[in-house]
Coordinates of C-alpha atoms and ligand atoms in Angstrom, one line a residue:
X153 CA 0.0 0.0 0.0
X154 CA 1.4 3.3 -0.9
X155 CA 1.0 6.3 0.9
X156 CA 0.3 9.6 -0.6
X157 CA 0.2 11.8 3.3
X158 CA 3.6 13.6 3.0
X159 CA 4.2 13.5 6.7
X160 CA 8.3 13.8 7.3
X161 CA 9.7 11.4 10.0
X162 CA 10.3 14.8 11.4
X163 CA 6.8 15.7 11.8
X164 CA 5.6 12.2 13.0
X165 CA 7.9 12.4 15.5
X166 CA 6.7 15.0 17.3
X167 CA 3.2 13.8 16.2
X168 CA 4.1 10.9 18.5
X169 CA 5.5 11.0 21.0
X170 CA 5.3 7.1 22.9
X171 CA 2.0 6.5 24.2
X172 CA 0.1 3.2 25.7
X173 CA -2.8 2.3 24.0
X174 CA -5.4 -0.1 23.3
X175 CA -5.5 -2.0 19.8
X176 CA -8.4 -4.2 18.7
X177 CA -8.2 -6.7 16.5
X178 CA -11.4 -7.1 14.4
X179 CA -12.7 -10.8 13.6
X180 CA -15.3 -11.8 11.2
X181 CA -16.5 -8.8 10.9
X182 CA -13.8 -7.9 8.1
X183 CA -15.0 -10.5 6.1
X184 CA -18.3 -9.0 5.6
X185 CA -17.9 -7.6 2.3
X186 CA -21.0 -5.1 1.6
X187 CA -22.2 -4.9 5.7
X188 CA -18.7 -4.1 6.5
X189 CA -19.6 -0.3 7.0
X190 CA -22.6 -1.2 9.1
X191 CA -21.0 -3.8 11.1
X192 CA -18.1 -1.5 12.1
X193 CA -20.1 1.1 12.8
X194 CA -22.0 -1.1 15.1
X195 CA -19.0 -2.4 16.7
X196 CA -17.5 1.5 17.3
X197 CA -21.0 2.2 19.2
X198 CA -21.3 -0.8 21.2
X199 CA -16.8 -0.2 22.2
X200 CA -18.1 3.7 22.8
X201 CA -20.9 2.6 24.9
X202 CA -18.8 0.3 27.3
X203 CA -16.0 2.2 27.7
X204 CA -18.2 5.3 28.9
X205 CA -19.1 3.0 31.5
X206 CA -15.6 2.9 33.0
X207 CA -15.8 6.6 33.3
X208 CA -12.5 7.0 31.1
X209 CA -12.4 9.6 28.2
X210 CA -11.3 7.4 25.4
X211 CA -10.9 8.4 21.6
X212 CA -11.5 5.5 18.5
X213 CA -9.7 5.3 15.8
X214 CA -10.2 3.1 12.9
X215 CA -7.3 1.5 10.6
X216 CA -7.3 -1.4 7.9
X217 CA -8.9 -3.8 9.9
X218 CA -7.9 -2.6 14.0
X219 CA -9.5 0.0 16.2
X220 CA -7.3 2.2 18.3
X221 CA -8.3 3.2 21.7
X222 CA -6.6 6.4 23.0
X223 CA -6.7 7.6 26.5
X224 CA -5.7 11.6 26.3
X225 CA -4.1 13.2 28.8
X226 CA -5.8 15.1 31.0
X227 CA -5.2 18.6 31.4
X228 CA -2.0 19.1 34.1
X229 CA -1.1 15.5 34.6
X230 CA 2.5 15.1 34.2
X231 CA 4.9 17.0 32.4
X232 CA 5.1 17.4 28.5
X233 CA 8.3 14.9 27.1
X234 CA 8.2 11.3 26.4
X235 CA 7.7 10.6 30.3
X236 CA 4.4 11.9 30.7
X237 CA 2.4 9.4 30.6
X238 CA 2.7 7.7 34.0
X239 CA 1.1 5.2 36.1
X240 CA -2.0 6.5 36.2
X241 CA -2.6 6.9 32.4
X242 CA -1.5 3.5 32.4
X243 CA -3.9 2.1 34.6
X244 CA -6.7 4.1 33.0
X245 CA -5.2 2.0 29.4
X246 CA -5.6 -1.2 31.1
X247 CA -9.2 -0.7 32.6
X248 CA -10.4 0.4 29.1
X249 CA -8.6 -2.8 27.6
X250 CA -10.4 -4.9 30.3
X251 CA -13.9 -3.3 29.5
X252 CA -13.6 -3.8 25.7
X253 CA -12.9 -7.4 26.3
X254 CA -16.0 -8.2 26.7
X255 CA -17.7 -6.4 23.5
X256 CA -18.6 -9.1 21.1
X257 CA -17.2 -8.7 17.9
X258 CA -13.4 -8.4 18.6
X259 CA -11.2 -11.3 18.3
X260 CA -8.1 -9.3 20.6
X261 CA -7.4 -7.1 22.7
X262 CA -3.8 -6.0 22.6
X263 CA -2.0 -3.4 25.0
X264 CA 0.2 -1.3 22.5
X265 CA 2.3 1.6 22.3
X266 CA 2.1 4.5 19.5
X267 CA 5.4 5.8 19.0
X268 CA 7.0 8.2 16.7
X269 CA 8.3 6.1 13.2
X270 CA 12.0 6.3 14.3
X271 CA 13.9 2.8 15.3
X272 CA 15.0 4.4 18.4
X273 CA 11.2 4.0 19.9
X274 CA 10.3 1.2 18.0
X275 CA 12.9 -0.5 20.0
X276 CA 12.4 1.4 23.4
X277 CA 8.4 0.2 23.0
X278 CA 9.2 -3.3 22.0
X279 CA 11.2 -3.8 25.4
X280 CA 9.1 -2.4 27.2
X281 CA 5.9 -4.8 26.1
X282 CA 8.6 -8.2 26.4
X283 CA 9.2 -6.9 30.0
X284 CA 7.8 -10.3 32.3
X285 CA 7.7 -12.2 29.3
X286 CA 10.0 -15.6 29.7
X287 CA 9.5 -18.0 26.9
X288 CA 11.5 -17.5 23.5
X289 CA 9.6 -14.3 20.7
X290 CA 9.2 -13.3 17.4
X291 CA 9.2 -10.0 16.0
X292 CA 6.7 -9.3 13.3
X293 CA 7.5 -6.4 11.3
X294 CA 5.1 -4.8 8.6
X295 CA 5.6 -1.9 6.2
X296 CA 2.6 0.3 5.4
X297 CA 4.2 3.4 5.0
X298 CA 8.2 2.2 2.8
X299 CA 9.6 5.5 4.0
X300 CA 10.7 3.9 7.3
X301 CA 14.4 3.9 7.3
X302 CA 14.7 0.4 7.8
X303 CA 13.3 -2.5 5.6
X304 CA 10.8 -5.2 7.6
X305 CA 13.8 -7.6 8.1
X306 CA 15.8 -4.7 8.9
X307 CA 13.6 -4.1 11.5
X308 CA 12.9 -7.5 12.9
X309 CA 16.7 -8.0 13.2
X310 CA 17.5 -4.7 15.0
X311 CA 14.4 -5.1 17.5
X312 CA 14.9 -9.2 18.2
X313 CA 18.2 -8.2 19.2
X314 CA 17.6 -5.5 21.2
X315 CA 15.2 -7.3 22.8
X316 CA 17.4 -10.5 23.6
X317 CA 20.0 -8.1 25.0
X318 CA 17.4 -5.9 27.3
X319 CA 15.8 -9.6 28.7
X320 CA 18.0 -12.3 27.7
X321 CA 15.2 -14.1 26.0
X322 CA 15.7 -16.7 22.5
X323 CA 14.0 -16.1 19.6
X324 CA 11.9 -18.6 18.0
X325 CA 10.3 -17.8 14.7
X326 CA 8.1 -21.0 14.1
X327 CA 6.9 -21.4 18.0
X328 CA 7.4 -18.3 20.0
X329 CA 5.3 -17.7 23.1
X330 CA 5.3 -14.1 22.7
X331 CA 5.1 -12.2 19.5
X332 CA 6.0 -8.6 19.2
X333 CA 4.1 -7.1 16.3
X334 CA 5.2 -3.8 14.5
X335 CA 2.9 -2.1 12.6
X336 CA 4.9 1.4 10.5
X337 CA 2.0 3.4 9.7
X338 CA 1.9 6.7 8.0
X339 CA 2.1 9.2 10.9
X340 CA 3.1 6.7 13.3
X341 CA 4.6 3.3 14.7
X342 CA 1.9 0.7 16.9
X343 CA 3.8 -2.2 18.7
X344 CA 1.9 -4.5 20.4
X345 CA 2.0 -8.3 21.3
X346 CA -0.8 -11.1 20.6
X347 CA -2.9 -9.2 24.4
X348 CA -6.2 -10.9 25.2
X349 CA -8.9 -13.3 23.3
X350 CA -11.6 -11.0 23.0
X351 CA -15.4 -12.3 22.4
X352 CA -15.0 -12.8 18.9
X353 CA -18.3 -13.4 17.2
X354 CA -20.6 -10.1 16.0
X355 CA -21.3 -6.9 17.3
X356 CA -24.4 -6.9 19.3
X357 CA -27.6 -5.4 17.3
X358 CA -26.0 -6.6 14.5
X359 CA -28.6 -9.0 13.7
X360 CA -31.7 -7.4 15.4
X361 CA -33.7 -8.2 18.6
X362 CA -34.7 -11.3 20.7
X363 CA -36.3 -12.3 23.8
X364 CA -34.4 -14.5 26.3
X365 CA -36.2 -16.9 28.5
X366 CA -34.1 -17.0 31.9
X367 CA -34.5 -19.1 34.6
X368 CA -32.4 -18.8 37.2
X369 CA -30.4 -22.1 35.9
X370 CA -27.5 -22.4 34.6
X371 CA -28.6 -22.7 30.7
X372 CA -30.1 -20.0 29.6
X373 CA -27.7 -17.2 30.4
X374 CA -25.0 -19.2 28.5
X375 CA -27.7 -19.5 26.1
X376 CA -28.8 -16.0 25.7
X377 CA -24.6 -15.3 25.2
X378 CA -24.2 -17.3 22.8
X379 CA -26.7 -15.6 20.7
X380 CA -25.6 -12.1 21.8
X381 CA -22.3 -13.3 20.4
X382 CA -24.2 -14.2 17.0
X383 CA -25.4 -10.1 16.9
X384 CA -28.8 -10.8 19.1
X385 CA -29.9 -8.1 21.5
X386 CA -31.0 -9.7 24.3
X387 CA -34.8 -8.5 26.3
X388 CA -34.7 -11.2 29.5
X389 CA -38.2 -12.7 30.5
X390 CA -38.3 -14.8 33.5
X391 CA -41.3 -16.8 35.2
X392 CA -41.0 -16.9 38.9
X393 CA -43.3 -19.5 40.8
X394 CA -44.5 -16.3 43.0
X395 CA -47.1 -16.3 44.7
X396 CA -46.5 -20.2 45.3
X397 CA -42.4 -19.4 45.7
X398 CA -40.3 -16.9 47.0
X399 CA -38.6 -14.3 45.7
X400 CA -34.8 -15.9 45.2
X401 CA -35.5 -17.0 41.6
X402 CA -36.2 -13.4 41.0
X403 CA -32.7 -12.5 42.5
X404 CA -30.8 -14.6 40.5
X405 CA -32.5 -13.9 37.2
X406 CA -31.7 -10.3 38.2
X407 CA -28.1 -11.1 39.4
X408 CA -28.2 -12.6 36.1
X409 CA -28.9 -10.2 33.6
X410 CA -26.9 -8.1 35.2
X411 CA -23.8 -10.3 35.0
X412 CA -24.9 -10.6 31.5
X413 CA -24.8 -6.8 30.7
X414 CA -21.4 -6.0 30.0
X415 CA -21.6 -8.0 26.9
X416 CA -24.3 -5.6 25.2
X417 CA -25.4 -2.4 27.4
X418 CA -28.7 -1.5 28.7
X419 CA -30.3 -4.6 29.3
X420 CA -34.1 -5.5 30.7
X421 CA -35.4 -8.2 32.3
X422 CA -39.3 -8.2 33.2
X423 CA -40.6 -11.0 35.2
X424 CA -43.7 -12.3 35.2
X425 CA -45.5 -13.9 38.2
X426 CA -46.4 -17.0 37.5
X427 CA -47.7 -19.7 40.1
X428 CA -51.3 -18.0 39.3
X429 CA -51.4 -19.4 35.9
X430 CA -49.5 -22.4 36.6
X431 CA -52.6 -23.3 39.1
X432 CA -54.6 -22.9 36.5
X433 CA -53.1 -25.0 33.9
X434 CA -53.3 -27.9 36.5
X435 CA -56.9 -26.9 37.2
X436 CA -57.6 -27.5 33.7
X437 CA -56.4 -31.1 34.0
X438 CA -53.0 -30.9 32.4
X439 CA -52.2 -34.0 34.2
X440 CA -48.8 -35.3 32.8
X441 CA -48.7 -32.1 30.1
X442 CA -47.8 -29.8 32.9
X443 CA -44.6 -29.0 32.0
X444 CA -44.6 -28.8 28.8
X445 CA -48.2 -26.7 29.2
X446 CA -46.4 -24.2 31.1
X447 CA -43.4 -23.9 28.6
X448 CA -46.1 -23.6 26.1
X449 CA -47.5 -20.6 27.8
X450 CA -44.1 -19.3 28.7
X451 CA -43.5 -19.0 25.1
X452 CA -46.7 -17.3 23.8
X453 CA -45.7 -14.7 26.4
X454 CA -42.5 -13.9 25.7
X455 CA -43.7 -13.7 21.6
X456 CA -46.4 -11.2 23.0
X457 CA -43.3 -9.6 25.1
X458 CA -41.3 -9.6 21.9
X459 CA -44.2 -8.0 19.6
X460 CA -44.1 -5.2 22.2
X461 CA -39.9 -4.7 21.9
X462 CA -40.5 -5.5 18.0
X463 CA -37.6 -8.4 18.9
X464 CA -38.3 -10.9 16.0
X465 CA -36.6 -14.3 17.7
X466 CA -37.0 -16.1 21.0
X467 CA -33.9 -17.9 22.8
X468 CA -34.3 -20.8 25.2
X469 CA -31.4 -23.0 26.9
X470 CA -32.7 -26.4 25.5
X471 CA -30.3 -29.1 25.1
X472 CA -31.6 -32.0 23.4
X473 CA -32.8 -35.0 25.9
X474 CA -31.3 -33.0 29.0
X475 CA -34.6 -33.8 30.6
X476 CA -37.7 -35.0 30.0
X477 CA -39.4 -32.0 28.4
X478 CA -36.8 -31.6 26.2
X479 CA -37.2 -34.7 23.8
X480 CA -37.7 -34.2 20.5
X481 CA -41.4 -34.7 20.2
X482 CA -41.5 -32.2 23.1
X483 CA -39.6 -29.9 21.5
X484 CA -42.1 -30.4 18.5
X485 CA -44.3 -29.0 20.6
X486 CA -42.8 -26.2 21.7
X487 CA -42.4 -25.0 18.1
X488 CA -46.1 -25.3 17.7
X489 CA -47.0 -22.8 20.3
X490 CA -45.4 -19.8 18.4
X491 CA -44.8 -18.2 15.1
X492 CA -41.9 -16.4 15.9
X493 CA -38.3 -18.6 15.7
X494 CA -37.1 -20.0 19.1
X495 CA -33.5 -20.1 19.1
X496 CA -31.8 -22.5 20.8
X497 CA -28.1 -22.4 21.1
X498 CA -27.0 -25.4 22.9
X499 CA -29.5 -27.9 21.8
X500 CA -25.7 -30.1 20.7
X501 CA -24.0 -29.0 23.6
X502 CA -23.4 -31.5 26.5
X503 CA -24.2 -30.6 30.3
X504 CA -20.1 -30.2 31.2
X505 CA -19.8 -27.8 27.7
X506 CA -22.6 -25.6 29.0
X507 CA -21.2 -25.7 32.4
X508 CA -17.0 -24.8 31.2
X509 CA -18.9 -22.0 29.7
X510 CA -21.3 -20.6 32.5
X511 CA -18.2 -20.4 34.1
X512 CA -15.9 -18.7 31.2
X513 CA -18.7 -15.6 31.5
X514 CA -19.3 -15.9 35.0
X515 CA -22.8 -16.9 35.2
X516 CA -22.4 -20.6 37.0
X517 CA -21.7 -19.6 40.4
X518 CA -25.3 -17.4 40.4
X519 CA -27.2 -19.9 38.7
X520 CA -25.9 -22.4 40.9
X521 CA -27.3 -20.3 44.3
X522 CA -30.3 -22.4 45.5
X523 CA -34.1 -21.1 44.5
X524 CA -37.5 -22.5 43.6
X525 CA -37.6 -23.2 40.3
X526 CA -41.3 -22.5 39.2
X527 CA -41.1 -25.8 36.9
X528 CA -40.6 -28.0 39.7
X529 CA -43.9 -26.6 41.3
X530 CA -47.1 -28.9 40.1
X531 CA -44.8 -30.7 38.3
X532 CA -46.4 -34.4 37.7
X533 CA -44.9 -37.9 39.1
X534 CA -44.6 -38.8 35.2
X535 CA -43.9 -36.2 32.6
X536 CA -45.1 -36.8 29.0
X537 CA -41.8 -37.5 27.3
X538 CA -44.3 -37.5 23.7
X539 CA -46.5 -34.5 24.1
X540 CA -49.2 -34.0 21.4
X541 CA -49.6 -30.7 20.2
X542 CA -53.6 -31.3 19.6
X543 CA -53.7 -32.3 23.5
X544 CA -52.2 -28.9 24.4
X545 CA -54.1 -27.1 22.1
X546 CA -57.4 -28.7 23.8
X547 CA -55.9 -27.4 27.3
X548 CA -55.1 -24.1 25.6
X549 CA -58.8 -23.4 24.5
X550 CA -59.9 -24.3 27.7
X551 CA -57.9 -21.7 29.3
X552 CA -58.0 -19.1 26.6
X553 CA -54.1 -19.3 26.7
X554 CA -53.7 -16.6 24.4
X555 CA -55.3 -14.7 26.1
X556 CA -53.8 -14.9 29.4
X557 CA -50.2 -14.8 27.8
X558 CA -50.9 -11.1 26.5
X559 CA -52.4 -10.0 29.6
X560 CA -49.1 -11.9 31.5
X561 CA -46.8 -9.7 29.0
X562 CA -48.6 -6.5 29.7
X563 CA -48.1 -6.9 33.2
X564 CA -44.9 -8.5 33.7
X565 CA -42.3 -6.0 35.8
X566 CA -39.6 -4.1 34.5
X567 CA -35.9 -3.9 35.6
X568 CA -33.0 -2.2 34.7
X569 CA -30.1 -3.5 36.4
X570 CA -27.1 -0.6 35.8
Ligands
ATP963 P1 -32.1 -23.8 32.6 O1 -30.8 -24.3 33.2 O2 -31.8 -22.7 31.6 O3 -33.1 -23.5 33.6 P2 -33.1 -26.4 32.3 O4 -32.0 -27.4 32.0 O5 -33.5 -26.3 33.7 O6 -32.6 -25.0 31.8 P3 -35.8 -26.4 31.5 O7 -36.2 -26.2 32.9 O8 -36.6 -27.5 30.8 O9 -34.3 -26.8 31.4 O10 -36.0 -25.1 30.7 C1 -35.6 -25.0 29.4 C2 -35.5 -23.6 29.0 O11 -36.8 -23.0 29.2 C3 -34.6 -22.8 29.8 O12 -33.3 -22.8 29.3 C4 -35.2 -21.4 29.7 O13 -34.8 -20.8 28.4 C5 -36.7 -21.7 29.6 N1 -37.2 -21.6 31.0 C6 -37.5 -22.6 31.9 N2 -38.0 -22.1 33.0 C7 -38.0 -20.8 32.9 C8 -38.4 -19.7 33.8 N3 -38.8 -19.9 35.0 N4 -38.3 -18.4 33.3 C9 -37.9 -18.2 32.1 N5 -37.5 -19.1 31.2 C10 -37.6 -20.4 31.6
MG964 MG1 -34.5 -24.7 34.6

């Protein structure tokens, strides 16, 4: 790539002088082709969104495939020269980097310095990111701007061996722990190692709106991330057993959606109390359709939730033959009740996947608090492990289920954890 800015290494220099940073590292969303404008601008709001939440001023800039974080200096602190950015501004870099870690469409979050395009602070940043680092390196040069004094080898060999004298470590091309990447830019130099994982997957509202059905188990968060991951905006519903339970499954589906926030921003949950209607379904002589009755009616309220949020998907923590009202026949069922699409994430995953994952995004250790699970009230000694959907239908006429699932959705309470 040529570049037609006539910026002098002069100018950059002062343009420049070293600074810590944050650089992300884009996935899929580069592939996109035609959506690639609307996917990064996404991605820029959702990163803007979460790092205002951390309080910290920082300013995005985009480059071929990256975003750059910048945390400016505040007015007084320090003193102008290459040492003014101290341990403060540092601490503010790292706090931004953790935040953006968990914004879905990034594949990496790298700590970086932006230095001024002379060898002399390549080098000086370089050492600086290997300090700590043990195992053997590689230095990965590239060239966007061919002004740079030094060729891309030329520049791998100078800072590999600055770095080997500075910490003693051994370079290893084709296995290193550590890779030191240099990036020579127009105006500036970015060095930065391989940092973080980020989320990966796509920026949150990239693919529209759904409603999540959380219990306060340990599926459906990991359910409701996995789609968030996939571009879904998440609404949380969740049925509490109240006035036949306690509160406590209303505290963890709040804990919950909380926990669940930092991957999108502004999240709801409204729950809806249930025990009323699940009376009445038993009432009505569900008998062994109980349970998968109630999911029935859980569903055609969250679809009249989701007509109200003009969400267009529902998302449920099914995994295939996990228990008895999630056979296939059953799940049949379930499809029956609505018209919108009910997405369901982890119907291939095994109980110990789901689990390694409530854990990765912090969810197991609330779902795994002890509640009333509203299921388990009324359930029957036998569930129906082969519902049919004409059965339910009959029960659902009875009760005017329709009915009672718009009027459940109208009323259901609204939070907004912060
Ligand atoms: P989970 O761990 O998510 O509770 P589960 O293994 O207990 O799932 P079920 O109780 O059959 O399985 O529930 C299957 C799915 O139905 C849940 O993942 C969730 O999406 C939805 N669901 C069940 N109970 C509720 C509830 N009380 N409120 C909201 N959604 C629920
Ligand atoms: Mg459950």
């Amino acid at each position: 790539m040529t570049v037609s800015d006539p910026v002098t290494a002069a100018e950059s220099a002062q343009q420049a002088a070293a600074e810590p940073c944050v650089l992300l590292k884009l996935g899929e969303i580069v592939l996109k082709g035609r959506n690639r404008h609307q996917f990064q601008r996404m991605l820029e709001q959702n990163i803007r969104a979460a790092v205002k939440d951390t309080g910290i001023r920082a300013d995005l800039t985009r480059r071929e495939g990256v975003v750059i974080l910048r945390v400016p200096l505040q007015p007084g602190a320090g003193q102008p020269g290459a040492s003014q950015y101290g341990a403060e501004h540092a601490a503010a870099v790292e706090q931004v980097l953790q935040r953006v870690a968990d914004v879905p469409g990034i594949v990496r979050v790298c700590r970086a310095w932006r230095v001024a395009k002379t060898p002399e602070a390549t080098v000086e940043a370089a050492i600086d990111l290997t300090r700590g680092i043990t195992g053997p390196f590689a230095v990965r040069p590239r060239r966007r701007d061919k002004r740079f004094p030094l060729t891309s080898s030329e520049i791998a060999v100078l800072v590999g061996r600055e770095i080997q004298k500075a910490h003693g470590l051994r370079v290893d091309l084709g296995r290193p722990e550590t890779e030191v990447f240099i990036e020579v830019d127009a105006r500036e130099v970015f060095v930065f190692t391989s940092g973080l994982p980020g989320q990966g997957g796509l920026p949150v509202g990239m693919s529209g709106r759904a409603v999540a059905l959380m219990s306060g188990g340990i599926d459906s968060p990991v359910a409701a991330y996995r789609m968030m991951r996939r571009g879904l905006r998440c609404t949380f519903i969740h049925f509490s057993g109240m006035p036949l339970t306690g509160p406590e499954s209303v505290y963890k589906a709040y804990a919950l959606t909380r926990g669940l926030d930092r991957f999108q921003g502004g999240s709801r949950l409204f729950v809806v109390p249930f025990g009323k209607t699940q009376q009445a379904l038993a009432s009505s002589g569900a008998d062994r359709l109980q349970v998968v009755a109630q999911r029935r009616l859980m569903l055609k309220t969250a679809e009249a939730l989701a007509r109200r949020m003009r969400a267009s998907a529902l998302i449920t923590g099914d995994s295939l033959g996990q228990v008895s009202s999630q056979t296939l026949q059953n799940i049949t069922a379930l499809d029956d009740a609505v018209g919108l699409p009910i997405m369901r994430p982890l119907i291939g995953w095994d109980k110990t996947e789901i689990m390694a994952e409530a854990r990765r995004i912090r969810t197991l250790s609330i779902s795994e608090l002890p509640d009333q699970d509203c299921c388990t009230l009324l359930t029957p000694k036998r569930v129906e492990t082969r519902a049919r959907i004409d059965d339910l239908r009959k029960i659902e006429t009875r009760l005017d289920a329709d009915e009672i699932a718009d009027q459940l959705a109208a009323s259901a309470q609204e939070y907004r954890p912060e």
